[in-house]
Coordinates of C-alpha atoms and ligand atoms in Angstrom, one line a residue:
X1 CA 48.9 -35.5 10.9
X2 CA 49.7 -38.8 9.4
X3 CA 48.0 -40.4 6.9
X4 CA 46.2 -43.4 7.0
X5 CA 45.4 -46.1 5.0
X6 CA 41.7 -45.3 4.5
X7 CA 43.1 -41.7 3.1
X8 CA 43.0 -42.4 -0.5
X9 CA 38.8 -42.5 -0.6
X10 CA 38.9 -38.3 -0.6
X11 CA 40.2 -39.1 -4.2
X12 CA 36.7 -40.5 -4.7
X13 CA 35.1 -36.3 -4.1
X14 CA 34.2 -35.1 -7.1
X15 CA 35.1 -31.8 -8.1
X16 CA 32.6 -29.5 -8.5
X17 CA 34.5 -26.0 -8.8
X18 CA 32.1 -23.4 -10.1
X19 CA 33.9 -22.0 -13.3
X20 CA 35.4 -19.1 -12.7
X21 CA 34.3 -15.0 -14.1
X22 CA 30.8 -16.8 -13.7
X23 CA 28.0 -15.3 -11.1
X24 CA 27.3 -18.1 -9.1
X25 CA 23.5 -18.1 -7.5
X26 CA 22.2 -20.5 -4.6
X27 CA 18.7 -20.8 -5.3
X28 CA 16.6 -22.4 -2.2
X29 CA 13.0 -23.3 -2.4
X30 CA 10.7 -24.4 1.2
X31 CA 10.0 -28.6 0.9
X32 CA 6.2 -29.0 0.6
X33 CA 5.4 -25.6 1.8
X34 CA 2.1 -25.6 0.1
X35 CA 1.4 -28.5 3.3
X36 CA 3.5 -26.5 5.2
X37 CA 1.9 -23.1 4.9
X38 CA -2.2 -25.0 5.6
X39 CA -0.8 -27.0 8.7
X40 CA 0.9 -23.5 9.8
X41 CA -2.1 -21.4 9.4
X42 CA -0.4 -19.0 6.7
X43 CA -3.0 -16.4 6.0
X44 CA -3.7 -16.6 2.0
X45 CA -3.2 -15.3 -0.7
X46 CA -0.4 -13.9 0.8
X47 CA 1.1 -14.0 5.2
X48 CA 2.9 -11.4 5.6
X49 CA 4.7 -12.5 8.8
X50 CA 6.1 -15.6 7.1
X51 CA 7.5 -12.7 3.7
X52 CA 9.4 -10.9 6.9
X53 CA 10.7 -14.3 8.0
X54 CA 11.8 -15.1 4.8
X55 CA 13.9 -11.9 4.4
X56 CA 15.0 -12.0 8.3
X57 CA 16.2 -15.5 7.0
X58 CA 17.8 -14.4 3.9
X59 CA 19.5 -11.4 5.6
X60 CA 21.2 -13.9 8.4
X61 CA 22.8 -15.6 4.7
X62 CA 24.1 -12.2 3.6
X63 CA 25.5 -11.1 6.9
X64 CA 26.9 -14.5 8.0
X65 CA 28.2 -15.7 4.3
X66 CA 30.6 -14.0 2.0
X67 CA 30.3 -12.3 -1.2
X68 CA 26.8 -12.1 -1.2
X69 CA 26.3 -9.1 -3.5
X70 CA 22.6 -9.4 -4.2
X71 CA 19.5 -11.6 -3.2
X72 CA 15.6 -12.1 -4.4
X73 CA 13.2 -13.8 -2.6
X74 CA 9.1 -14.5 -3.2
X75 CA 6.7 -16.9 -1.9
X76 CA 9.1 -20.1 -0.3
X77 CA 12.0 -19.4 -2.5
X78 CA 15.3 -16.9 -1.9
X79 CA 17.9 -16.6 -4.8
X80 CA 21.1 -15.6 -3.5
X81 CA 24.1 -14.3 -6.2
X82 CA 28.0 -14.6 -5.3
X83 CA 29.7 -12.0 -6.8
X84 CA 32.4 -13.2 -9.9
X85 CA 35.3 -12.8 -8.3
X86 CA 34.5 -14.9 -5.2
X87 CA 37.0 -17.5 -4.1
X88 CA 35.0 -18.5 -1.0
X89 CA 35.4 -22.1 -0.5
X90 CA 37.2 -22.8 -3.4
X91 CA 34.1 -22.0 -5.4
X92 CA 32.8 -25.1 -4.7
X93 CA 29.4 -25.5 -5.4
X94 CA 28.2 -28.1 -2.9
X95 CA 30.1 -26.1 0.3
X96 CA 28.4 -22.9 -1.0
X97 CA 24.9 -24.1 -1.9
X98 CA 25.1 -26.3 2.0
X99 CA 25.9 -23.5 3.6
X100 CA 23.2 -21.1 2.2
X101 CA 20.8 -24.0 2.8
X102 CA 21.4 -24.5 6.6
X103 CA 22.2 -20.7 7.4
X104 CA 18.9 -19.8 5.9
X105 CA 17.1 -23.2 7.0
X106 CA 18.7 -22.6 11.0
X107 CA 17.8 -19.0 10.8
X108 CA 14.1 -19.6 9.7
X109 CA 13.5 -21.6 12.7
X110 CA 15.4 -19.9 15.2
X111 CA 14.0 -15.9 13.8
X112 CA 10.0 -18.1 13.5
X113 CA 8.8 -16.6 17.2
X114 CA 9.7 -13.2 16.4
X115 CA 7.5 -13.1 13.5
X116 CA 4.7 -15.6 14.4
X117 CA 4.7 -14.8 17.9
X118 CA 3.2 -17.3 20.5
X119 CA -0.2 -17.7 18.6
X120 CA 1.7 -20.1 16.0
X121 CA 4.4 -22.7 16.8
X122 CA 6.3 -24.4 14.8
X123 CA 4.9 -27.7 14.2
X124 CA 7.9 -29.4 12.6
X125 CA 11.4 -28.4 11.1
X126 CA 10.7 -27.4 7.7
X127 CA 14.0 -27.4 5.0
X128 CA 14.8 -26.0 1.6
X129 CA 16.1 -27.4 -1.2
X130 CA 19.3 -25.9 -3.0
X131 CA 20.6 -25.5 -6.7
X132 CA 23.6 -23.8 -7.7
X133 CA 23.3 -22.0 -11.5
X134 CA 26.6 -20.4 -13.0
X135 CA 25.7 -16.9 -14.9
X136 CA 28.7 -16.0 -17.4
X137 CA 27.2 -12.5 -18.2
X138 CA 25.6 -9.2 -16.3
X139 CA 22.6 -9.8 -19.2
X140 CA 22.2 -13.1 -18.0
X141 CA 21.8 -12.4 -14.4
X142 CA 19.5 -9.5 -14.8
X143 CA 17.3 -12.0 -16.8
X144 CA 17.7 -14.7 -14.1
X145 CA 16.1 -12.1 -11.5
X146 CA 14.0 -10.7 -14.1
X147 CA 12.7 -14.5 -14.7
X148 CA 12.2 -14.7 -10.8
X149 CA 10.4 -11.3 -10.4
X150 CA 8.0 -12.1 -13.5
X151 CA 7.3 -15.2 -12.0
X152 CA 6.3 -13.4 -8.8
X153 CA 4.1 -11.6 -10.7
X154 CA 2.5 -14.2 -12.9
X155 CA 2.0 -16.4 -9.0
X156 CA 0.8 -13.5 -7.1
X157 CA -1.9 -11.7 -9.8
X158 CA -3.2 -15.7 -10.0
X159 CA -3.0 -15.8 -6.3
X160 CA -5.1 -12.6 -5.5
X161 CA -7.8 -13.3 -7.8
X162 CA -8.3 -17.1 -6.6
X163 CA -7.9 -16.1 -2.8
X164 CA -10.8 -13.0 -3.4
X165 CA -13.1 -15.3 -5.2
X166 CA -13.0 -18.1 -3.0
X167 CA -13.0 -15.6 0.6
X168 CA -15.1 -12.8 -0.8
X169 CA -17.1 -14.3 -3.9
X170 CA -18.1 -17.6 -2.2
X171 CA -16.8 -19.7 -4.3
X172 CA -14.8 -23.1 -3.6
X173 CA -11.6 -23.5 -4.4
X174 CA -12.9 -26.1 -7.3
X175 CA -15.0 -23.5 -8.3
X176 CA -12.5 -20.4 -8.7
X177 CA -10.0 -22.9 -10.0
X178 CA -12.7 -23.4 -13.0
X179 CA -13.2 -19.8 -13.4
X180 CA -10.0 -18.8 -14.0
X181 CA -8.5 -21.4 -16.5
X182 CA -7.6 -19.6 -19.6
X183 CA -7.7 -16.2 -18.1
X184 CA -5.5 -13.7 -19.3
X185 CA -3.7 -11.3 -16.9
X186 CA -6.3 -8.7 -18.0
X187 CA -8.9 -10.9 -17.1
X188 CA -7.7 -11.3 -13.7
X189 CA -7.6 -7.4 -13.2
X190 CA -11.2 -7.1 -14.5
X191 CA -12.5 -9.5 -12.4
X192 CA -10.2 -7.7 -9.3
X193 CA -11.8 -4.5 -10.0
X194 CA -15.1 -4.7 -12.1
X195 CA -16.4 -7.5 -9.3
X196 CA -14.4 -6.8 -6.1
X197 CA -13.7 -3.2 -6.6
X198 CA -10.0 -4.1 -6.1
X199 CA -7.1 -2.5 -7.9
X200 CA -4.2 -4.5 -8.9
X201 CA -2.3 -1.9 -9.6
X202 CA -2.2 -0.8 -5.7
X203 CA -1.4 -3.8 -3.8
X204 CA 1.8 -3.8 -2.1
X205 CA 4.9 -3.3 -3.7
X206 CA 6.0 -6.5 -1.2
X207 CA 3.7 -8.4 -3.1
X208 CA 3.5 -7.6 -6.3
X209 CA 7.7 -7.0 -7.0
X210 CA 9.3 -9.8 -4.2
X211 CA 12.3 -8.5 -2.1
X212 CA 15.3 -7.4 -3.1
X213 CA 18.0 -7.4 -0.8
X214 CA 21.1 -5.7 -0.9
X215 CA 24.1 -4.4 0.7
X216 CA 24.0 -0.6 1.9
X217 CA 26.8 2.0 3.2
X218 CA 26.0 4.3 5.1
X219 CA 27.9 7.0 7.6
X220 CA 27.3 6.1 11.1
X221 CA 28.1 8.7 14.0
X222 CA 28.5 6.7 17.7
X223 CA 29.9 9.2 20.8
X224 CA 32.8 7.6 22.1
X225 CA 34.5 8.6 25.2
X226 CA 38.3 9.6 24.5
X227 CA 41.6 10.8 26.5
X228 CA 44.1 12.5 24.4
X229 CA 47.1 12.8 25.5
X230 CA 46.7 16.2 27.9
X231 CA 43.5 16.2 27.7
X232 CA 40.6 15.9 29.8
X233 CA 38.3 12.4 28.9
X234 CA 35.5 13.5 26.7
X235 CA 32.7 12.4 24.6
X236 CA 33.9 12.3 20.9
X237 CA 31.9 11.5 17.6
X238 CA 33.2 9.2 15.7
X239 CA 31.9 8.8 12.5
X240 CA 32.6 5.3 9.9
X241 CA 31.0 3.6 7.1
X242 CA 28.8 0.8 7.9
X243 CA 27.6 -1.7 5.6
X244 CA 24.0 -2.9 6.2
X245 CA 21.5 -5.3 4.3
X246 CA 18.8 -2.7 2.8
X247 CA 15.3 -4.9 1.2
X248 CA 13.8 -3.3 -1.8
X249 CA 10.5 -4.2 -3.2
X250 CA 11.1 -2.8 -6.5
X251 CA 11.1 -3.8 -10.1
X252 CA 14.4 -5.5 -10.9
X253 CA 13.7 -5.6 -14.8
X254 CA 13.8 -2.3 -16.3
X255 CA 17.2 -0.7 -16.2
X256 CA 16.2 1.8 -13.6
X257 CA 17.3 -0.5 -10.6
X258 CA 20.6 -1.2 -12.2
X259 CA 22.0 2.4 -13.0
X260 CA 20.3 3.8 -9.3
X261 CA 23.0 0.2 -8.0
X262 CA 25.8 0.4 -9.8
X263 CA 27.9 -1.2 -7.1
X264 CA 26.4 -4.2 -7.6
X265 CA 27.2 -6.0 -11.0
X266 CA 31.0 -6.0 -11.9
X267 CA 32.2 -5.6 -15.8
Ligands
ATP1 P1 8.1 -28.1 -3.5 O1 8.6 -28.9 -2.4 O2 8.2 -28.9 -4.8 O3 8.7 -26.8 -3.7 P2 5.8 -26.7 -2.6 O4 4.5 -27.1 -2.0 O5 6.7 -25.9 -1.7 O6 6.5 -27.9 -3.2 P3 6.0 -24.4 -4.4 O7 5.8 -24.3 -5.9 O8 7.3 -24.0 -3.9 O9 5.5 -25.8 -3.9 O10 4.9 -23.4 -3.8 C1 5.0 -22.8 -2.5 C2 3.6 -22.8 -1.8 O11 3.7 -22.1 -0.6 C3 2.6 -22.1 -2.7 O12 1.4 -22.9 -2.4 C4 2.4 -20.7 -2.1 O13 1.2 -20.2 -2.2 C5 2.7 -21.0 -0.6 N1 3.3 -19.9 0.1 C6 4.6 -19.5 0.1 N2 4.8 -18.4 0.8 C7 3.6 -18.0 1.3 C8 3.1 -16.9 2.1 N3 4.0 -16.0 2.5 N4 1.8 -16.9 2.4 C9 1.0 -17.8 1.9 N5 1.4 -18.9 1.2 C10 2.6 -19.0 0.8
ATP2 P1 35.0 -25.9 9.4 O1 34.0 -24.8 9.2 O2 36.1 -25.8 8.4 O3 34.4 -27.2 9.5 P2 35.5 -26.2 12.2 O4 36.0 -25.3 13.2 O5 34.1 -26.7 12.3 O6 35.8 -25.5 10.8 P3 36.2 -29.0 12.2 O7 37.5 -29.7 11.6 O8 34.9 -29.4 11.6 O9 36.5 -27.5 12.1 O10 36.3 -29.3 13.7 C1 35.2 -29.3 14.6 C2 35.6 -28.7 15.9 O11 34.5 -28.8 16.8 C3 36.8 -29.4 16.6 O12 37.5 -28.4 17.2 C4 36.1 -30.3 17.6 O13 36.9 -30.6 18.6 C5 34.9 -29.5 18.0 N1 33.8 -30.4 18.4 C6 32.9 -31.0 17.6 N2 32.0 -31.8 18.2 C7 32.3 -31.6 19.6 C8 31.8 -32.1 20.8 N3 30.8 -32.9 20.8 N4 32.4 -31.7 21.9 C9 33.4 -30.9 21.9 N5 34.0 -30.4 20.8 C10 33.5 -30.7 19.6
MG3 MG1 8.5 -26.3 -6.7
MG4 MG1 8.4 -25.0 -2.4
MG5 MG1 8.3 -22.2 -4.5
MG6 MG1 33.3 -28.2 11.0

């Protein structure tokens, strides 16, 4: 096509190639989802429907995207890592986080019914921030997801203990806020268990360890009806490799995870 005279303000586009040999990851984080999750009714500490949206959401990124190899999601936040090797747009950083942002934003509203039903619309569009952070080493990204998962940890231990003092102990929110400034994680698990007769230890996995996502193979057998050549038409069983997005709720840190998924981090 010929150029025109307005061409020369590309030349003003930054370049923001992600250096190369580097794991790139997309993380995204809900807008004001501690409004969002009051005005929507999210049952606290901890909905369950809006966890399954999340991952629904996150798995629509993995299958519609490339070179996903990994991604980790708790609370409003999904990290999502592009393997090293990825040349998808160029590596650049602003197509890649975009893309994740919309796919995962688009998919969160259009998957929302299936998981919340008729009982709870969606009030407004919600959206996600993005950031893009480059991880040279396999160390570095298993303490990236490490950080993540602690984190969940750290959130969700607070979260249960606030939640059961305020719905089961009475208190108001003021109140359990008070009580637990300066508490210690063993604190929190003696107040779980010496006052509420709850144990920590056996919450959900979902809960306690986030979701993992990753990519699966597994052997697939589908009938197929087949003519060979003089031969009757029959049902044959064809059996091929299918990749599918498997979630995990399981700890990330230890090396256990890593040597069970060796696929998934490349030298
Ligand atoms: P920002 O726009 O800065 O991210 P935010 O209000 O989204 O602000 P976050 O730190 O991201 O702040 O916190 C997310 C909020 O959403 C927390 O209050 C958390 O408890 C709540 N939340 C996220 N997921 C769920 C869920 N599945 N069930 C109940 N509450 C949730
Ligand atoms: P990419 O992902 O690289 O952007 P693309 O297929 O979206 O690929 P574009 O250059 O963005 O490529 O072109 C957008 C396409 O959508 C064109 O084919 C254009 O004709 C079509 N399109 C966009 N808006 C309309 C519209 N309102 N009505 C009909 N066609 C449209
Ligand atoms: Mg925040
Ligand atoms: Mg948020
Ligand atoms: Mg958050
Ligand atoms: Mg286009």
């Amino acid at each position: 096509m010929a150029k025109s005279k307005f061409e020369y303000v590309r030349n003003f586009e930054t370049d923001d190639t992600c250096l190369r040999n580097c794991y790139i990851v997309v993380r995204l984080d809900g807008r004001n989802f501690h409004k969002f999750t009051e005005q929507h009714k999210f049952t606290k500490p901890n909905d369950i429907r809006a966890l399954g949206l999340m991952s629904r959401s996150a798995r629509s990124v993995m299958e519609e995207l490339e070179d996903i190899v990994i991604a980790y999601g708790q609370s409003d936040e999904f990290s999502f890592v592009f393997k090293r090797t990825s040349t998808w747009f160029k590596r650049r950083a602003s197509k890649l986080m975009t893309h994740v942002a919309s796919q995962f934003s688009s998919s969160y509203v259009f998957y929302w019914k299936e998981f919340f039903g008729e009982d709870q619309p969606l009030l407004y569009p919600p959206s996600f921030d993005g950031r893009v952070v480059l991880y040279p080493s396999n160390r570095n990204l298993k303490d990236y997801l490490s950080w993540r998962q602690a984190d969940c940890h750290v959130n969700n231990l607070y979260n249960t203990v606030f939640w059961t003092l305020v719905q089961r102990g009475g208190l108001t929110t003021v109140q359990a806020e008070e009580r637990l400034k300066g508490t210690l994680a063993a604190d929190k698990n003696e107040i779980l268990f010496s006052e509420f007769n709850i144990n920590y230890n056996a919450e959900s996995p979902l809960l306690k360890k986030g979701t993992t996502l990753i990519w699966e193979k597994r052997d697939e057998t589908v009938t197929k009806r087949m003519k060979l050549p003089n031969e009757e038409e029959r049902e044959v069983a064809v059996t091929r490799s299918r990749r599918r997005v498997q979630a995990h709720h399981c700890d990330v840190i230890g090396e256990q995870f890593w040597e069970e998924h060796r696929d998934i981090l490349e030298d």
